[in-house]
PDB file of C-alpha atoms in Angstrom:
ATOM      1  CA  UNK A   1       6.417 -15.732  -4.750  1.00  0.00           C
ATOM      2  CA  UNK A   2       5.122 -18.224  -7.689  1.00  0.00           C
ATOM      3  CA  UNK A   3       5.851 -16.827 -11.191  1.00  0.00           C
ATOM      4  CA  UNK A   4       8.135 -13.838 -11.566  1.00  0.00           C
ATOM      5  CA  UNK A   5       9.245 -12.237 -14.848  1.00  0.00           C
ATOM      6  CA  UNK A   6      11.956  -9.432 -15.949  1.00  0.00           C
ATOM      7  CA  UNK A   7      10.668  -6.735 -18.649  1.00  0.00           C
ATOM      8  CA  UNK A   8      14.069  -6.686 -19.508  1.00  0.00           C
ATOM      9  CA  UNK A   9      16.363  -9.427 -18.460  1.00  0.00           C
ATOM     10  CA  UNK A  10      14.057 -12.589 -19.608  1.00  0.00           C
ATOM     11  CA  UNK A  11      12.551 -13.404 -17.092  1.00  0.00           C
ATOM     12  CA  UNK A  12      16.058 -14.012 -14.828  1.00  0.00           C
ATOM     13  CA  UNK A  13      16.671 -12.060 -11.532  1.00  0.00           C
ATOM     14  CA  UNK A  14      20.120 -10.453 -11.152  1.00  0.00           C
ATOM     15  CA  UNK A  15      21.348 -11.153  -6.893  1.00  0.00           C
ATOM     16  CA  UNK A  16      20.266  -7.663  -6.742  1.00  0.00           C
ATOM     17  CA  UNK A  17      16.662  -7.700  -7.689  1.00  0.00           C
ATOM     18  CA  UNK A  18      16.327 -11.010  -5.234  1.00  0.00           C
ATOM     19  CA  UNK A  19      17.665  -9.273  -2.320  1.00  0.00           C
ATOM     20  CA  UNK A  20      15.028  -6.513  -3.086  1.00  0.00           C
ATOM     21  CA  UNK A  21      12.319  -8.651  -3.850  1.00  0.00           C
ATOM     22  CA  UNK A  22      13.102 -11.100  -1.358  1.00  0.00           C
ATOM     23  CA  UNK A  23      13.268  -7.894   0.672  1.00  0.00           C
ATOM     24  CA  UNK A  24       9.907  -6.077   0.287  1.00  0.00           C
ATOM     25  CA  UNK A  25       7.899  -7.889  -2.348  1.00  0.00           C
ATOM     26  CA  UNK A  26       6.564 -10.815   0.059  1.00  0.00           C
ATOM     27  CA  UNK A  27       3.526 -11.382  -1.280  1.00  0.00           C
ATOM     28  CA  UNK A  28       1.612 -14.564  -0.706  1.00  0.00           C
ATOM     29  CA  UNK A  29      -0.495 -16.314  -3.631  1.00  0.00           C
ATOM     30  CA  UNK A  30      -3.337 -18.520  -1.861  1.00  0.00           C
ATOM     31  CA  UNK A  31      -4.454 -21.161  -3.769  1.00  0.00           C
ATOM     32  CA  UNK A  32      -6.888 -19.793  -6.785  1.00  0.00           C
ATOM     33  CA  UNK A  33      -4.063 -16.774  -7.329  1.00  0.00           C
ATOM     34  CA  UNK A  34      -1.454 -16.013  -9.132  1.00  0.00           C
ATOM     35  CA  UNK A  35       1.804 -13.482  -8.629  1.00  0.00           C
ATOM     36  CA  UNK A  36       4.847 -11.795 -10.022  1.00  0.00           C
ATOM     37  CA  UNK A  37       7.075  -9.768  -9.725  1.00  0.00           C
ATOM     38  CA  UNK A  38       8.015  -6.525 -13.295  1.00  0.00           C
ATOM     39  CA  UNK A  39      11.033  -5.079 -13.004  1.00  0.00           C
ATOM     40  CA  UNK A  40      11.853  -2.357 -15.082  1.00  0.00           C
ATOM     41  CA  UNK A  41      15.434   0.253 -15.162  1.00  0.00           C
ATOM     42  CA  UNK A  42      14.711   3.974 -15.771  1.00  0.00           C
ATOM     43  CA  UNK A  43      17.323   6.140 -16.612  1.00  0.00           C
ATOM     44  CA  UNK A  44      16.694   8.811 -13.675  1.00  0.00           C
ATOM     45  CA  UNK A  45      16.976   9.563 -10.588  1.00  0.00           C
ATOM     46  CA  UNK A  46      15.087   7.875  -7.798  1.00  0.00           C
ATOM     47  CA  UNK A  47      13.556  11.401  -6.289  1.00  0.00           C
ATOM     48  CA  UNK A  48      12.353  12.164  -9.633  1.00  0.00           C
ATOM     49  CA  UNK A  49      10.834   9.124 -10.386  1.00  0.00           C
ATOM     50  CA  UNK A  50       9.284   8.718  -6.962  1.00  0.00           C
ATOM     51  CA  UNK A  51       7.439  11.559  -7.888  1.00  0.00           C
ATOM     52  CA  UNK A  52       5.355  10.281 -10.128  1.00  0.00           C
ATOM     53  CA  UNK A  53       4.858   7.470  -8.993  1.00  0.00           C
ATOM     54  CA  UNK A  54       3.728   8.358  -5.183  1.00  0.00           C
ATOM     55  CA  UNK A  55       1.215  10.738  -6.656  1.00  0.00           C
ATOM     56  CA  UNK A  56      -1.500   8.829  -5.782  1.00  0.00           C
ATOM     57  CA  UNK A  57      -4.158  11.200  -6.292  1.00  0.00           C
ATOM     58  CA  UNK A  58      -2.695  11.550 -10.030  1.00  0.00           C
ATOM     59  CA  UNK A  59      -1.770   7.563 -11.380  1.00  0.00           C
ATOM     60  CA  UNK A  60      -2.755   9.630 -15.317  1.00  0.00           C
ATOM     61  CA  UNK A  61       0.182  10.999 -14.684  1.00  0.00           C
ATOM     62  CA  UNK A  62       2.253   7.743 -16.364  1.00  0.00           C
ATOM     63  CA  UNK A  63      -0.527   5.281 -16.454  1.00  0.00           C
ATOM     64  CA  UNK A  64      -1.846   5.220 -19.774  1.00  0.00           C
ATOM     65  CA  UNK A  65      -5.345   3.479 -19.267  1.00  0.00           C
ATOM     66  CA  UNK A  66      -6.587   5.753 -16.551  1.00  0.00           C
ATOM     67  CA  UNK A  67      -8.604   9.002 -17.704  1.00  0.00           C
ATOM     68  CA  UNK A  68      -9.289   9.949 -14.330  1.00  0.00           C
ATOM     69  CA  UNK A  69      -8.693   9.928 -10.524  1.00  0.00           C
ATOM     70  CA  UNK A  70     -10.576  11.564  -7.738  1.00  0.00           C
ATOM     71  CA  UNK A  71      -9.402  10.524  -3.976  1.00  0.00           C
ATOM     72  CA  UNK A  72     -12.175  10.949  -1.319  1.00  0.00           C
ATOM     73  CA  UNK A  73      -9.998  12.420   1.928  1.00  0.00           C
ATOM     74  CA  UNK A  74      -6.400  13.966   2.224  1.00  0.00           C
ATOM     75  CA  UNK A  75      -4.125  11.397   0.916  1.00  0.00           C
ATOM     76  CA  UNK A  76      -2.802   9.052   3.626  1.00  0.00           C
ATOM     77  CA  UNK A  77      -2.673   5.029   4.030  1.00  0.00           C
ATOM     78  CA  UNK A  78      -5.823   4.200   3.768  1.00  0.00           C
ATOM     79  CA  UNK A  79      -7.380   6.701   1.091  1.00  0.00           C
ATOM     80  CA  UNK A  80      -9.443   5.915  -1.391  1.00  0.00           C
ATOM     81  CA  UNK A  81      -9.707   6.422  -5.303  1.00  0.00           C
ATOM     82  CA  UNK A  82     -11.600   5.792  -7.421  1.00  0.00           C
ATOM     83  CA  UNK A  83     -10.113   5.285 -10.916  1.00  0.00           C
ATOM     84  CA  UNK A  84     -12.110   6.418 -14.381  1.00  0.00           C
ATOM     85  CA  UNK A  85     -10.276   3.545 -17.247  1.00  0.00           C
ATOM     86  CA  UNK A  86     -10.202   4.465 -20.954  1.00  0.00           C
ATOM     87  CA  UNK A  87     -11.818   3.150 -23.213  1.00  0.00           C
ATOM     88  CA  UNK A  88     -10.163  -0.642 -24.760  1.00  0.00           C
ATOM     89  CA  UNK A  89      -9.827  -2.488 -21.479  1.00  0.00           C
ATOM     90  CA  UNK A  90     -12.395  -4.611 -20.253  1.00  0.00           C
ATOM     91  CA  UNK A  91     -13.407  -1.811 -16.907  1.00  0.00           C
ATOM     92  CA  UNK A  92     -14.979   1.416 -16.892  1.00  0.00           C
ATOM     93  CA  UNK A  93     -14.113   1.922 -13.069  1.00  0.00           C
ATOM     94  CA  UNK A  94     -11.624   0.910  -9.617  1.00  0.00           C
ATOM     95  CA  UNK A  95     -11.970   1.850  -6.479  1.00  0.00           C
ATOM     96  CA  UNK A  96      -8.321   1.829  -5.064  1.00  0.00           C
ATOM     97  CA  UNK A  97      -6.708   1.868  -1.064  1.00  0.00           C
ATOM     98  CA  UNK A  98      -3.856   2.895  -0.159  1.00  0.00           C
ATOM     99  CA  UNK A  99      -2.080   0.720   1.897  1.00  0.00           C
ATOM    100  CA  UNK A 100       1.829   2.173   1.950  1.00  0.00           C
ATOM    101  CA  UNK A 101       3.354   4.774   0.762  1.00  0.00           C
ATOM    102  CA  UNK A 102       7.050   5.284   2.337  1.00  0.00           C
ATOM    103  CA  UNK A 103       9.024   7.976   1.236  1.00  0.00           C
ATOM    104  CA  UNK A 104      11.763   6.439   2.835  1.00  0.00           C
ATOM    105  CA  UNK A 105      12.301   3.831   1.444  1.00  0.00           C
ATOM    106  CA  UNK A 106      10.422   4.748  -1.906  1.00  0.00           C
ATOM    107  CA  UNK A 107       7.075   1.857  -1.431  1.00  0.00           C
ATOM    108  CA  UNK A 108       3.615   2.441  -2.376  1.00  0.00           C
ATOM    109  CA  UNK A 109       1.385  -0.589  -2.312  1.00  0.00           C
ATOM    110  CA  UNK A 110      -2.430   0.023  -3.146  1.00  0.00           C
ATOM    111  CA  UNK A 111      -5.340  -2.483  -2.980  1.00  0.00           C
ATOM    112  CA  UNK A 112      -8.059  -2.956  -5.811  1.00  0.00           C
ATOM    113  CA  UNK A 113     -11.791  -3.134  -3.070  1.00  0.00           C
ATOM    114  CA  UNK A 114     -13.919  -2.891  -6.118  1.00  0.00           C
ATOM    115  CA  UNK A 115     -14.969  -2.027  -9.589  1.00  0.00           C
ATOM    116  CA  UNK A 116     -16.350  -2.969 -12.723  1.00  0.00           C
ATOM    117  CA  UNK A 117     -13.744  -5.428 -13.301  1.00  0.00           C
ATOM    118  CA  UNK A 118     -12.317  -9.133 -12.783  1.00  0.00           C
ATOM    119  CA  UNK A 119      -9.555  -8.133 -10.701  1.00  0.00           C
ATOM    120  CA  UNK A 120     -10.847  -9.584  -7.372  1.00  0.00           C
ATOM    121  CA  UNK A 121      -8.635  -9.403  -4.061  1.00  0.00           C
ATOM    122  CA  UNK A 122      -5.878  -7.654  -6.143  1.00  0.00           C
ATOM    123  CA  UNK A 123      -2.921  -5.979  -4.549  1.00  0.00           C
ATOM    124  CA  UNK A 124       0.075  -4.945  -5.544  1.00  0.00           C
ATOM    125  CA  UNK A 125       3.471  -3.484  -4.313  1.00  0.00           C
ATOM    126  CA  UNK A 126       5.791  -1.065  -6.094  1.00  0.00           C
ATOM    127  CA  UNK A 127       9.801  -0.300  -4.527  1.00  0.00           C
ATOM    128  CA  UNK A 128      12.276   1.995  -6.276  1.00  0.00           C
ATOM    129  CA  UNK A 129      15.788   1.491  -5.532  1.00  0.00           C
ATOM    130  CA  UNK A 130      18.944   3.786  -6.627  1.00  0.00           C
ATOM    131  CA  UNK A 131      21.442   2.318  -9.414  1.00  0.00           C
ATOM    132  CA  UNK A 132      24.092   3.491 -11.427  1.00  0.00           C
ATOM    133  CA  UNK A 133      23.002   3.094 -15.207  1.00  0.00           C
ATOM    134  CA  UNK A 134      26.217   4.471 -17.754  1.00  0.00           C
ATOM    135  CA  UNK A 135      27.772   6.704 -15.367  1.00  0.00           C
ATOM    136  CA  UNK A 136      24.291   7.992 -14.265  1.00  0.00           C
ATOM    137  CA  UNK A 137      21.460   7.803 -11.279  1.00  0.00           C
ATOM    138  CA  UNK A 138      19.057   6.164 -12.544  1.00  0.00           C
ATOM    139  CA  UNK A 139      16.430   4.207 -11.159  1.00  0.00           C
ATOM    140  CA  UNK A 140      15.251  -0.216 -10.777  1.00  0.00           C
ATOM    141  CA  UNK A 141      11.738  -0.157 -10.171  1.00  0.00           C
ATOM    142  CA  UNK A 142      10.643  -4.028  -9.134  1.00  0.00           C
ATOM    143  CA  UNK A 143       6.924  -4.273  -9.357  1.00  0.00           C
ATOM    144  CA  UNK A 144       4.680  -7.123  -7.610  1.00  0.00           C
ATOM    145  CA  UNK A 145       1.140  -8.004  -7.711  1.00  0.00           C
ATOM    146  CA  UNK A 146      -1.447 -10.679  -6.271  1.00  0.00           C
ATOM    147  CA  UNK A 147      -4.779 -11.745  -7.966  1.00  0.00           C
ATOM    148  CA  UNK A 148      -7.503 -14.409  -8.054  1.00  0.00           C
ATOM    149  CA  UNK A 149      -7.701 -16.130 -10.459  1.00  0.00           C
ATOM    150  CA  UNK A 150     -11.187 -15.637 -12.599  1.00  0.00           C
ATOM    151  CA  UNK A 151     -13.738 -18.435 -13.158  1.00  0.00           C
ATOM    152  CA  UNK A 152     -13.106 -19.558 -16.667  1.00  0.00           C
ATOM    153  CA  UNK A 153      -9.152 -18.269 -16.979  1.00  0.00           C
ATOM    154  CA  UNK A 154      -5.734 -19.992 -15.710  1.00  0.00           C
ATOM    155  CA  UNK A 155      -3.593 -18.828 -13.404  1.00  0.00           C
ATOM    156  CA  UNK A 156      -1.045 -18.618 -16.172  1.00  0.00           C
ATOM    157  CA  UNK A 157      -3.805 -16.138 -18.790  1.00  0.00           C
ATOM    158  CA  UNK A 158      -4.377 -14.215 -15.439  1.00  0.00           C
ATOM    159  CA  UNK A 159      -0.436 -13.392 -14.910  1.00  0.00           C
ATOM    160  CA  UNK A 160      -0.097 -12.517 -18.678  1.00  0.00           C
ATOM    161  CA  UNK A 161      -3.030  -9.847 -18.510  1.00  0.00           C
ATOM    162  CA  UNK A 162      -1.891  -7.891 -15.527  1.00  0.00           C
ATOM    163  CA  UNK A 163       2.607  -8.657 -16.516  1.00  0.00           C
ATOM    164  CA  UNK A 164       1.178  -6.605 -19.811  1.00  0.00           C
ATOM    165  CA  UNK A 165      -1.023  -3.842 -17.999  1.00  0.00           C
ATOM    166  CA  UNK A 166       2.247  -3.624 -15.906  1.00  0.00           C
ATOM    167  CA  UNK A 167       4.782  -3.825 -18.308  1.00  0.00           C
ATOM    168  CA  UNK A 168       2.517  -0.734 -20.304  1.00  0.00           C
ATOM    169  CA  UNK A 169       2.394   1.176 -17.026  1.00  0.00           C
ATOM    170  CA  UNK A 170       6.314   0.433 -16.495  1.00  0.00           C
ATOM    171  CA  UNK A 171       7.438   1.736 -19.381  1.00  0.00           C
ATOM    172  CA  UNK A 172       5.211   4.967 -20.161  1.00  0.00           C
ATOM    173  CA  UNK A 173       6.797   6.057 -15.726  1.00  0.00           C
ATOM    174  CA  UNK A 174      10.433   5.102 -17.661  1.00  0.00           C
ATOM    175  CA  UNK A 175       9.306   7.092 -20.970  1.00  0.00           C
ATOM    176  CA  UNK A 176       8.051  10.505 -18.282  1.00  0.00           C
ATOM    177  CA  UNK A 177      10.837  10.271 -15.863  1.00  0.00           C
ATOM    178  CA  UNK A 178      13.684  10.016 -18.678  1.00  0.00           C
ATOM    179  CA  UNK A 179      11.591  12.654 -20.257  1.00  0.00           C
ATOM    180  CA  UNK A 180      11.544  14.728 -17.581  1.00  0.00           C
ATOM    181  CA  UNK A 181      15.568  13.600 -16.698  1.00  0.00           C
ATOM    182  CA  UNK A 182      16.468  14.821 -20.061  1.00  0.00           C
ATOM    183  CA  UNK A 183      14.506  18.372 -19.554  1.00  0.00           C
ATOM    184  CA  UNK A 184      16.143  18.547 -16.374  1.00  0.00           C
ATOM    185  CA  UNK A 185      19.623  17.874 -18.588  1.00  0.00           C
ATOM    186  CA  UNK A 186      19.636  19.928 -20.843  1.00  0.00           C
ATOM    187  CA  UNK A 187      17.839  23.195 -18.640  1.00  0.00           C
ATOM    188  CA  UNK A 188      21.221  24.444 -17.029  1.00  0.00           C
ATOM    189  CA  UNK A 189      22.491  24.064 -20.267  1.00  0.00           C
ATOM    190  CA  UNK A 190      19.949  26.173 -21.814  1.00  0.00           C
ATOM    191  CA  UNK A 191      20.524  28.999 -19.335  1.00  0.00           C
ATOM    192  CA  UNK A 192      24.452  28.955 -19.604  1.00  0.00           C
ATOM    193  CA  UNK A 193      23.703  29.940 -23.022  1.00  0.00           C
ATOM    194  CA  UNK A 194      21.186  31.929 -22.270  1.00  0.00           C
ATOM    195  CA  UNK A 195      24.038  34.041 -20.194  1.00  0.00           C
ATOM    196  CA  UNK A 196      26.711  33.913 -22.794  1.00  0.00           C
ATOM    197  CA  UNK A 197      24.343  35.310 -25.376  1.00  0.00           C
ATOM    198  CA  UNK A 198      23.339  37.750 -22.998  1.00  0.00           C
ATOM    199  CA  UNK A 199      26.448  38.813 -21.883  1.00  0.00           C
TER     200      UNK A 199
END
């Protein structure tokens, strides 16, 4: 991997993150490609975060730039999805193929195979790993990608653009997951309160 950035640790990965990247994110960029990895620590348990990430058919649940998604056929390896992108980005559609969906290791990989955008030969891998954050179950999310460098752009420009998109997606994934986690924590308290009042 040619360039790697931690979203919360100034581009420096700790040994645990490096081990996960080595094990699950073996991107092999070609000569005219750029590659990078980003991390996000989310204050929500892996099963909750994975329930959002694994929905290849509903990326709009946490990806802010997706307005619509249609999957052709069953949800399985090789499935294709047609994604409509919200205005404001230099694209309107993207055709993406599901490469890996591993519910045991919590790994999702997709490849972009078409659409009206400049992300040629783009593929990404997301992996989720359990961790403890402030004494509670949390999730370390790592997302790596490799993509062609478009004509007229540098590797740094291309990486910067893709990293900015991924950072927005990871922040949104964190916000949605942590919102659900907070709701899961308060619901039992609300039910207990209702029981005490009605009792």
